[in-house]
XYZ file of C-alpha atoms in Angstrom:
677
model
C -130.062 36.224 43.334
C -128.124 38.111 45.898
C -126.268 39.968 42.828
C -129.412 40.814 41.193
C -131.090 42.040 44.282
C -127.846 44.218 45.193
C -128.243 45.904 41.557
C -131.909 46.823 42.313
C -131.384 48.079 45.905
C -128.157 50.093 44.735
C -130.498 51.629 41.823
C -133.205 52.540 44.844
C -130.235 54.034 47.043
C -129.046 56.050 44.130
C -132.372 57.402 43.003
C -133.503 58.384 46.373
C -130.810 59.070 47.275
C -129.912 57.052 50.463
C -126.371 56.803 51.473
C -126.479 53.689 53.763
C -128.717 51.891 51.278
C -126.275 52.698 48.316
C -123.262 51.811 50.299
C -124.443 48.472 51.789
C -125.919 47.447 48.429
C -122.694 48.323 46.393
C -120.373 46.433 49.141
C -122.845 43.429 49.162
C -123.006 43.399 45.314
C -119.254 43.386 44.664
C -118.470 40.825 47.481
C -121.216 38.475 45.749
C -119.474 39.042 42.421
C -116.018 38.211 43.704
C -117.705 35.024 45.522
C -119.062 33.978 42.061
C -115.751 34.264 40.304
C -114.034 32.126 43.158
C -116.611 29.512 43.745
C -119.463 29.631 41.070
C -117.797 29.485 37.859
C -120.646 28.074 36.244
C -122.892 30.850 37.088
C -120.177 33.481 35.771
C -120.460 31.609 32.396
C -124.317 31.656 32.392
C -124.186 35.363 32.845
C -121.770 35.876 30.343
C -124.158 34.088 27.809
C -126.724 36.613 28.600
C -124.216 39.247 27.949
C -124.183 40.309 31.629
C -120.481 40.008 31.767
C -118.330 41.121 34.706
C -117.061 44.020 32.728
C -120.808 44.973 32.130
C -121.728 44.536 35.904
C -118.786 46.667 37.149
C -119.405 49.507 34.853
C -123.221 49.456 36.009
C -122.105 49.249 39.700
C -119.902 52.331 39.255
C -122.380 53.915 37.272
C -125.025 53.628 39.940
C -122.791 55.059 42.471
C -121.894 58.034 40.403
C -125.425 58.607 39.673
C -126.079 58.529 43.601
C -123.362 61.051 44.042
C -124.983 63.384 41.147
C -128.379 63.337 42.808
C -126.949 64.093 46.262
C -125.126 67.015 44.597
C -128.395 68.137 43.064
C -130.238 67.979 46.263
C -127.672 69.944 48.461
C -126.919 73.631 47.889
C -123.119 73.562 46.709
C -121.323 76.731 46.876
C -117.848 75.697 45.144
C -117.929 76.699 41.462
C -115.981 73.648 40.528
C -117.992 70.915 41.879
C -118.739 69.808 38.145
C -115.095 69.631 37.476
C -114.596 67.556 40.285
C -117.288 65.053 39.176
C -116.052 65.404 35.513
C -112.375 64.199 36.908
C -114.325 61.065 38.523
C -116.143 60.233 35.269
C -112.959 60.498 33.237
C -110.834 58.463 35.968
C -113.362 55.744 35.712
C -113.233 55.806 31.987
C -109.478 55.721 32.034
C -109.495 52.659 34.130
C -111.718 50.919 31.941
C -109.657 51.607 28.952
C -106.571 50.309 30.898
C -108.686 47.188 31.724
C -109.470 46.702 28.035
C -105.599 47.134 27.181
C -104.649 44.871 29.820
C -107.234 42.232 28.611
C -105.691 42.496 25.163
C -102.200 42.052 26.240
C -103.260 39.228 28.386
C -104.753 37.467 25.416
C -101.455 38.314 23.553
C -99.496 36.642 26.283
C -101.557 33.601 26.280
C -101.372 33.138 22.765
C -97.703 33.502 22.718
C -97.411 30.694 25.244
C -99.800 28.396 23.631
C -97.697 26.299 21.558
C -99.131 23.801 18.804
C -97.595 20.873 20.789
C -97.792 19.880 24.371
C -95.380 17.478 25.891
C -94.733 15.267 29.077
C -91.533 13.241 29.701
C -89.606 15.128 26.965
C -87.124 17.840 27.480
C -88.522 20.743 25.869
C -86.243 23.501 27.326
C -85.028 24.455 23.915
C -88.464 25.923 23.249
C -87.477 28.945 25.683
C -90.350 27.952 27.984
C -90.678 30.156 31.181
C -92.918 30.101 34.367
C -96.183 31.321 33.459
C -97.399 34.717 34.847
C -99.695 35.101 37.730
C -103.242 33.978 36.606
C -104.867 37.248 37.613
C -103.123 38.988 34.903
C -103.787 36.369 32.210
C -106.571 33.953 32.609
C -108.711 35.306 35.709
C -109.591 38.460 34.049
C -112.915 38.768 35.868
C -111.256 38.470 39.249
C -108.504 40.998 38.079
C -111.264 43.580 37.135
C -113.158 43.209 40.328
C -109.860 43.133 42.389
C -108.529 46.515 40.784
C -111.984 47.865 41.004
C -112.121 47.837 44.800
C -109.988 50.955 45.528
C -112.060 53.054 43.077
C -115.514 51.788 44.361
C -114.327 51.945 47.821
C -113.331 55.913 47.073
C -116.721 56.362 45.667
C -118.428 55.324 48.325
C -116.518 57.178 51.162
C -117.210 60.255 48.916
C -120.844 59.487 49.116
C -120.496 59.298 52.895
C -118.355 62.385 53.360
C -119.078 64.716 50.431
C -115.279 64.941 49.828
C -114.323 64.160 46.277
C -110.754 63.480 46.951
C -111.607 60.037 48.318
C -113.013 59.179 44.934
C -110.021 60.574 43.162
C -107.585 58.854 45.372
C -109.300 55.447 44.965
C -109.397 55.755 41.275
C -105.997 56.810 41.011
C -105.131 53.492 43.032
C -107.032 51.595 40.258
C -105.500 53.049 37.577
C -101.902 52.592 39.038
C -102.584 48.760 39.574
C -103.773 48.392 35.897
C -100.825 50.190 34.763
C -98.452 47.838 36.720
C -100.564 44.834 35.272
C -99.995 46.299 31.710
C -96.135 47.067 32.617
C -95.684 43.179 33.570
C -97.512 41.731 30.586
C -95.578 43.906 28.227
C -92.413 42.537 29.600
C -93.692 39.227 28.953
C -93.884 40.178 25.287
C -90.483 41.158 24.708
C -88.687 38.704 22.177
C -86.425 37.309 24.760
C -89.192 36.555 27.048
C -91.646 34.698 24.594
C -91.517 31.124 23.770
C -90.542 30.105 20.229
C -93.080 30.728 17.460
C -95.511 27.848 16.573
C -93.694 26.956 13.289
C -90.457 26.810 15.309
C -91.989 24.674 17.854
C -93.207 22.199 15.258
C -89.747 22.012 13.587
C -88.324 21.209 17.143
C -91.220 18.435 17.451
C -90.134 16.896 13.908
C -86.451 17.021 15.140
C -87.383 15.444 18.265
C -89.301 12.749 16.428
C -86.101 12.204 14.450
C -83.853 11.757 17.380
C -86.345 9.582 19.374
C -87.644 7.465 16.453
C -90.613 6.175 18.016
C -92.067 2.730 16.704
C -95.161 1.825 18.729
C -97.615 4.188 19.959
C -101.237 4.757 21.336
C -103.552 7.386 20.116
C -106.415 8.715 22.412
C -108.921 11.021 22.358
C -111.870 11.901 24.477
C -113.326 13.797 27.579
C -111.922 13.803 31.044
C -113.929 11.176 32.536
C -112.708 8.845 29.892
C -108.933 8.896 30.689
C -109.344 5.518 32.577
C -109.523 3.841 28.878
C -106.212 4.972 27.986
C -104.652 4.430 31.346
C -105.162 0.872 31.565
C -103.004 0.413 28.586
C -100.074 2.451 29.711
C -98.151 -0.516 31.386
C -98.654 -2.986 28.352
C -97.677 -0.282 25.901
C -94.431 0.528 28.152
C -93.193 -3.349 28.020
C -93.555 -3.474 23.988
C -90.498 -3.723 22.149
C -89.428 -0.557 20.422
C -89.708 3.009 21.463
C -93.375 3.865 22.694
C -95.249 6.994 22.030
C -98.856 8.457 23.402
C -100.398 10.697 20.986
C -103.201 12.921 22.487
C -105.484 15.533 20.899
C -106.900 17.423 23.764
C -104.633 19.723 25.874
C -106.530 18.775 29.089
C -105.756 15.275 28.547
C -102.227 15.388 29.142
C -102.703 15.927 32.874
C -105.340 13.182 32.956
C -102.795 10.482 31.728
C -101.489 8.639 34.940
C -97.897 8.141 36.112
C -95.851 6.818 33.147
C -92.231 7.269 31.441
C -93.590 6.974 28.009
C -93.358 10.216 26.124
C -96.462 12.006 25.647
C -97.307 14.492 22.750
C -100.581 16.324 22.437
C -101.366 17.520 18.896
C -104.745 19.348 18.824
C -104.811 20.480 15.134
C -105.142 17.823 12.373
C -102.318 19.564 10.093
C -99.881 19.085 12.868
C -101.073 15.494 13.553
C -100.265 14.847 9.920
C -96.574 15.302 10.561
C -96.352 11.864 12.240
C -96.634 10.623 8.566
C -92.968 11.265 7.965
C -91.861 9.805 11.480
C -90.623 6.249 12.236
C -93.726 5.544 14.104
C -95.158 1.966 12.549
C -98.365 1.086 14.635
C -100.573 2.809 17.114
C -103.217 1.166 19.411
C -106.666 2.558 19.991
C -108.264 1.867 23.410
C -111.385 3.788 22.225
C -113.391 5.288 19.069
C -113.892 8.906 18.846
C -114.769 11.455 16.535
C -111.018 12.361 15.935
C -110.089 9.006 15.480
C -110.701 9.119 11.754
C -108.317 12.079 11.542
C -105.147 9.656 12.488
C -106.384 6.826 10.199
C -105.665 9.013 7.160
C -102.043 8.568 7.870
C -100.989 5.919 5.273
C -97.753 5.151 6.878
C -98.939 3.838 10.087
C -100.727 0.738 11.114
C -103.631 0.971 13.408
C -105.088 -1.786 15.844
C -108.262 -1.489 17.806
C -107.731 -2.940 21.347
C -110.678 -1.389 23.033
C -110.837 -0.664 26.754
C -112.538 -3.609 27.823
C -114.730 -6.595 26.534
C -118.016 -7.655 27.254
C -121.310 -9.020 25.461
C -122.514 -5.606 25.041
C -123.115 -4.199 21.367
C -120.131 -1.660 22.045
C -117.823 -4.538 22.108
C -118.501 -5.127 18.345
C -118.969 -1.659 17.155
C -118.871 -1.502 13.129
C -116.508 1.505 13.641
C -113.868 -1.131 14.110
C -113.557 -2.108 10.604
C -111.802 1.165 10.248
C -108.747 -0.229 11.598
C -106.251 -2.494 10.059
C -106.460 -5.064 12.832
C -108.858 -5.563 15.932
C -106.958 -6.976 18.907
C -109.289 -9.008 21.189
C -108.556 -11.201 24.294
C -109.901 -14.554 23.166
C -111.980 -16.707 20.864
C -115.365 -15.279 22.396
C -114.575 -11.674 21.044
C -113.565 -13.336 17.738
C -117.194 -15.091 17.680
C -118.883 -11.955 18.903
C -117.625 -10.015 15.846
C -118.679 -12.808 13.458
C -122.006 -13.253 14.892
C -122.567 -9.172 14.752
C -121.672 -9.341 11.069
C -120.787 -5.599 11.087
C -117.916 -6.065 8.323
C -114.951 -7.121 10.629
C -113.031 -9.709 8.563
C -111.839 -12.902 10.562
C -108.576 -12.348 9.306
C -108.058 -9.219 10.727
C -108.977 -10.254 14.415
C -105.869 -11.015 16.579
C -106.181 -12.723 19.771
C -103.719 -11.236 22.461
C -105.436 -12.021 25.835
C -105.619 -9.147 28.346
C -102.113 -8.059 29.245
C -103.265 -5.822 31.990
C -104.315 -9.047 34.144
C -100.848 -10.120 34.809
C -101.126 -8.841 38.437
C -104.470 -10.476 39.367
C -103.903 -13.282 41.908
C -105.461 -16.813 41.085
C -108.324 -18.481 43.221
C -107.238 -19.708 46.534
C -110.386 -21.398 47.718
C -112.598 -20.458 50.571
C -112.427 -17.208 52.643
C -109.851 -17.800 55.631
C -110.835 -14.912 57.809
C -113.780 -14.091 59.639
C -115.335 -12.018 56.902
C -116.224 -12.681 53.150
C -115.088 -9.646 51.014
C -117.620 -8.991 48.424
C -116.776 -6.398 45.522
C -119.945 -5.021 44.075
C -118.563 -3.051 40.868
C -121.719 -2.141 38.677
C -121.163 -0.542 35.316
C -122.851 2.724 34.148
C -125.928 3.636 32.382
C -124.613 3.683 28.905
C -125.790 5.600 25.921
C -128.594 3.654 24.500
C -131.031 3.910 27.377
C -131.076 -0.106 27.877
C -132.539 -0.598 31.545
C -130.244 -3.806 31.665
C -126.876 -1.864 31.248
C -126.475 -0.966 34.882
C -127.874 -2.733 37.836
C -127.450 0.468 40.139
C -130.968 1.811 39.459
C -133.149 -1.026 39.730
C -131.074 -3.561 41.840
C -128.235 -1.837 43.444
C -129.912 -0.669 46.608
C -131.307 -4.032 47.193
C -127.897 -5.963 46.439
C -126.371 -3.742 49.015
C -129.138 -3.888 51.569
C -128.913 -7.719 51.693
C -125.114 -7.855 51.595
C -125.029 -5.384 54.583
C -127.358 -7.481 56.423
C -124.862 -10.291 56.488
C -122.696 -9.674 59.636
C -119.893 -11.806 58.056
C -119.600 -9.690 54.763
C -117.253 -6.833 54.127
C -118.498 -4.746 51.086
C -116.347 -3.134 48.735
C -118.394 -0.589 46.631
C -116.722 0.633 43.367
C -119.104 2.222 40.801
C -118.071 3.007 37.415
C -116.558 6.496 36.984
C -119.453 7.645 34.527
C -122.384 6.358 36.798
C -125.187 9.101 36.556
C -123.547 10.885 33.372
C -126.351 9.934 31.545
C -129.313 8.853 33.652
C -129.873 10.979 36.785
C -131.508 7.918 38.430
C -128.432 5.998 38.380
C -126.419 9.017 40.110
C -129.199 9.457 42.673
C -129.352 5.567 43.385
C -125.349 5.780 43.608
C -125.686 8.365 46.333
C -128.117 6.359 48.257
C -126.008 3.354 48.020
C -123.146 5.195 49.543
C -125.263 6.588 52.286
C -126.406 3.099 53.372
C -122.933 1.828 53.544
C -121.757 4.816 55.581
C -124.592 4.197 57.947
C -123.500 0.377 58.344
C -120.078 1.313 59.066
C -121.433 3.547 61.627
C -123.373 0.674 63.301
C -120.562 -1.680 63.144
C -118.029 0.645 64.664
C -120.192 0.724 67.731
C -119.884 -2.977 67.940
C -116.106 -3.461 66.917
C -114.892 -0.372 68.628
C -111.953 -2.537 69.923
C -111.287 -4.026 66.490
C -109.259 -1.099 65.007
C -105.748 -1.113 63.392
C -102.982 0.281 65.446
C -102.301 3.982 64.912
C -99.136 3.045 62.933
C -101.183 1.502 60.160
C -102.706 5.098 59.314
C -99.137 6.550 59.619
C -97.744 3.871 57.309
C -100.397 4.497 54.818
C -99.590 8.317 54.910
C -96.062 7.597 54.561
C -96.657 5.269 51.427
C -99.142 7.770 50.015
C -96.331 10.627 50.154
C -93.995 8.324 48.724
C -96.139 7.102 45.792
C -97.402 10.934 45.219
C -93.754 11.870 45.016
C -93.196 9.424 42.048
C -96.417 9.856 40.434
C -97.144 13.366 40.589
C -96.060 16.673 39.568
C -96.618 19.902 41.869
C -97.651 22.897 39.783
C -98.389 26.453 40.721
C -102.134 27.367 40.513
C -101.399 29.521 37.712
C -99.035 27.092 35.832
C -100.025 26.872 32.092
C -99.292 23.835 29.626
C -95.766 25.745 28.804
C -94.775 25.829 32.374
C -95.937 22.011 32.725
C -93.868 20.983 29.664
C -90.955 22.807 31.274
C -91.417 21.057 34.615
C -92.290 17.551 33.228
C -89.207 16.487 31.549
C -87.772 13.378 30.973
C -88.199 11.114 33.799
C -85.223 9.591 36.113
C -83.814 6.429 34.917
C -85.507 3.456 36.964
C -88.602 5.586 38.002
C -91.146 2.961 36.507
C -89.492 0.199 38.709
C -89.890 2.400 41.845
C -93.318 3.339 40.983
C -94.260 -0.330 40.744
C -92.763 -1.027 44.008
C -94.224 2.125 45.728
C -97.692 1.047 44.359
C -97.475 -2.510 45.866
C -96.291 -0.932 49.137
C -99.242 1.618 49.000
C -101.834 -1.109 48.261
C -100.803 -3.329 51.134
C -100.784 -0.262 53.398
C -104.356 0.884 52.283
C -105.749 -2.677 52.970
C -103.993 -2.821 56.393
C -105.140 0.738 57.564
C -108.827 -0.194 57.688
C -110.429 -2.893 60.277
C -111.367 -6.081 58.723
C -115.113 -5.325 59.282
C -115.119 -2.230 57.640
C -117.006 -1.651 54.080
C -115.340 0.418 51.665
C -116.645 2.807 49.077
C -113.751 3.042 46.386
C -114.305 6.234 43.987
C -110.622 7.344 43.836
C -108.196 6.194 41.079
C -106.288 4.202 43.931
C -106.844 1.424 44.574
C -107.612 0.208 40.962
C -110.152 -2.179 40.223
C -107.559 -4.944 39.782
C -106.339 -4.280 43.316
C -109.913 -4.704 44.421
C -109.927 -8.013 42.691
C -106.871 -9.284 44.751
C -108.921 -8.765 48.034
C -112.364 -9.822 47.149
C -113.812 -13.306 47.300
C -116.597 -12.645 45.155
C -117.670 -10.049 42.410
C -121.213 -8.838 41.645
C -121.448 -6.888 38.475
C -123.451 -6.386 35.390
C -122.824 -7.442 31.803
C -119.534 -5.605 31.340
C -115.761 -6.013 30.837
C -115.187 -6.240 34.611
C -116.531 -9.784 34.618
C -114.040 -10.796 31.755
C -111.314 -9.332 33.833
C -112.227 -10.895 36.953
C -112.242 -14.195 35.304
C -108.417 -14.141 35.133
C -108.742 -15.030 39.009
C -111.174 -18.042 38.459
C -112.925 -16.544 41.615
C -116.873 -16.779 42.050
C -118.854 -14.104 40.499
C -122.443 -13.126 39.821
C -124.338 -10.869 37.587
C -127.356 -8.787 38.294
C -130.106 -9.237 35.671
C -132.128 -6.087 35.248
C -132.655 -6.657 31.474
C -136.167 -8.049 32.073
C -135.167 -11.421 30.363
C -135.865 -14.884 31.832
C -132.662 -16.361 33.483
C -132.174 -18.660 30.663
C -132.695 -16.240 27.963
C -130.244 -13.829 29.723
C -127.479 -16.564 29.814
C -127.987 -17.353 26.203
C -127.954 -13.690 25.327
C -124.759 -12.889 27.293
C -122.254 -15.639 27.272
C -120.154 -14.267 29.886
C -122.801 -14.791 32.504
C -122.675 -18.614 31.973
C -120.252 -19.418 34.535
C -121.579 -17.302 37.215
C -124.758 -16.900 39.454
C -127.586 -14.722 38.052
C -129.181 -12.503 40.701
C -132.612 -11.157 40.259
C -133.348 -7.271 40.932
C -134.803 -8.222 44.346
C -131.355 -9.850 45.457
C -133.263 -12.836 46.600
C -130.463 -14.928 45.629
C -127.625 -13.406 47.531
C -127.687 -15.664 50.676
C -127.358 -18.795 48.570
C -124.516 -17.346 46.776
C -122.438 -16.321 49.721
C -122.946 -19.888 50.966
C -121.470 -21.301 47.989
C -118.335 -18.859 48.277
C -117.915 -19.678 51.979
C -118.369 -23.598 51.048
C -116.556 -24.390 47.782
C -118.062 -27.855 47.583
C -121.327 -26.124 47.003
C -120.046 -23.930 44.084
C -121.384 -25.649 40.953
C -119.760 -22.944 38.521
C -115.776 -23.848 39.195
C -115.306 -25.931 36.069
C -117.349 -23.570 33.965
C -115.405 -20.703 35.211
C -111.980 -22.346 33.875
C -113.567 -22.931 30.667
C -114.977 -19.602 30.254
C -111.655 -18.002 31.206
C -109.919 -19.793 28.185
C -112.782 -18.694 25.853
C -112.647 -15.081 26.898
C -108.952 -14.474 27.756
C -107.324 -17.195 25.450
C -104.570 -19.582 26.887
C -102.040 -18.612 29.545
C -99.166 -20.163 27.517
C -97.695 -18.111 25.876
C -98.528 -15.150 28.376
C -100.901 -12.415 27.229
C -97.620 -9.993 27.319
C -95.800 -12.194 24.991
C -98.852 -12.396 22.470
C -99.268 -8.666 22.653
C -95.812 -7.876 21.898
C -95.838 -10.640 18.931
C -99.054 -8.657 17.464
C -97.167 -5.291 17.674
C -93.968 -6.839 16.174
C -96.173 -8.404 13.224
C -97.958 -5.024 12.804
C -94.949 -3.111 12.476
C -93.457 -5.704 10.034
C -96.853 -4.987 7.833
C -96.137 -1.278 8.149
C -92.450 -1.686 7.006
C -93.795 -3.687 3.918
C -96.542 -0.955 3.329
C -93.921 1.791 3.235
C -91.611 -0.173 1.044
C -94.386 -0.601 -1.432
C -95.492 3.023 -1.328
C -91.689 3.977 -2.057
C -91.421 1.681 -5.049
C -94.858 2.677 -6.257
C -93.645 6.561 -5.936
C -90.436 5.658 -7.879
C -92.127 4.196 -10.741
C -94.410 7.085 -10.833
C -91.432 9.481 -11.550
C -91.100 10.198 -15.271
C -87.434 8.717 -16.454
C -84.937 11.310 -17.473
C -84.015 10.869 -20.947
C -80.563 9.442 -21.863
C -78.291 12.453 -22.820
C -76.297 10.590 -25.647
C -79.267 8.909 -27.167
C -81.239 12.321 -27.187
C -78.068 13.855 -28.953
C -77.657 10.892 -31.424
C -81.547 11.443 -32.307
C -80.957 15.065 -32.923
C -78.301 14.362 -35.319
C -80.193 12.047 -37.244
C -82.994 14.414 -37.566
C -80.421 17.023 -38.389
């Protein structure tokens, strides 16, 4: 609005002409344009779709100023004979500046393309690719900011000329803008010298194949998705790292490389299908898949690799028995419940292809130790998101969330941990709105409690300890980059990790979690939306879980602690339990949250807990036996699938050999010719 108004006022100031109006509108318009490029990128994109690009806007802005100058010259008696020549110099100078900007943009595109390699890596030594730090973003990616910044001297000179009538100010300002563009062009040309460029795309792919031959990966994880779905892959990083063999992570989206959390496993991103197919001739034998995506079908075309669908969680939802799963060689599930789920769904998954491996991520979950020992009962409310199918029973946030939280906050002996699903509100805005209101309720409750328990706060040293542990963990798990760093620069910096880093990260994570919980008073409710602490860390401090029909329940059952499920499906309680087997060992809460007080009573007094034995049975049914451990079963499944891949490759080689025509025996051919002769 400000930008559009500035152009309208600027036009009025140029036509009248009115110098103060023209100057004020131009300055405001240029400042608003700069603010858009710094803080409102979405608006910039929207304007671009209307063909009102920053280039067009700046040309119009300068054109209106020049129009104002010409109008002033026409209204004032000018005795100098060369005034037309002077204004011609201004026009030619502006045209030269715009031409240099176009040339600069073309060179910037060439530089970006030369630095965009067909493979992006992490935890791999890529120094032989002749990588170098990226040029300043102002020269390459932020071309709109560059144009506006370089235009400041020329626009300022034109405005001073409008105020004073002296053309030399405009000429001087335009000269400075031209010089700035020439310097930028020179810097970009240096980047295009043969010695300053990274290797070519083909050379990069040859390097990648050489690295594959040297590293010889055997097991891998394939992942493709949006930025908000990275958690699905991250939950499998540690189990993958513990597998026998040499693990590898294969991604398809460049941005996803930075979304994968700390790991020592080599990470490669191959955006193009043709480049992905180079894995066919590698030593990679099998890959796990935490999710389905449109690009999954592309990697499934590689015949030398076996594929196992592991999912990113199991629940009674239809998504946990997706027909797409039959595209994989095997479907790895936690326990017998998932096997039965696929059989009942009748989606084409053969029972022989289902392998029970447990949930190797759950090794860190602490077992149930009885009633809460402190003054507060810690309740974890972890609702799932609304899903894609519009089913109102997917999430309790919309219909029951506020009621549940209100009742929990009303209990003076409850400490609430609220951890909503990362995708909450991404499909249904009502879920996002309810999520915001719930967080506001929690903050208000904390404010009230703070006045009542002002003397019950941790020592200042607790906050200092958390800060120290955070710094240490960040140092081990994050890489610092310049704001202008591109993929090539990150590849250069994210080289092979130091030996023993994974062990250090595990120790630092445990220390951070201890410091995190100790840094808050025991009565303070928490809103947990960051990556840390994880939902599993929340499990370990919770006495009770309230959730929806989701994989959170299945994972929480590893602890055998009490849990409850919110029923917003519209089904009667018994129908709800019959339809969703994971509910049968927990309490069912109506949308009005009327059952919460009785639920809390059973948690505080285990003798009133009627679901303890059912939880033990359901845990076995959902997650499988504890012996052998899930990590062992996961490794055995990977070993067996690798063996199947070896057998398949041997068969392929034998069939290929049989298909090659046999060369005729030279002696027999000669004898045959003699006979016929």
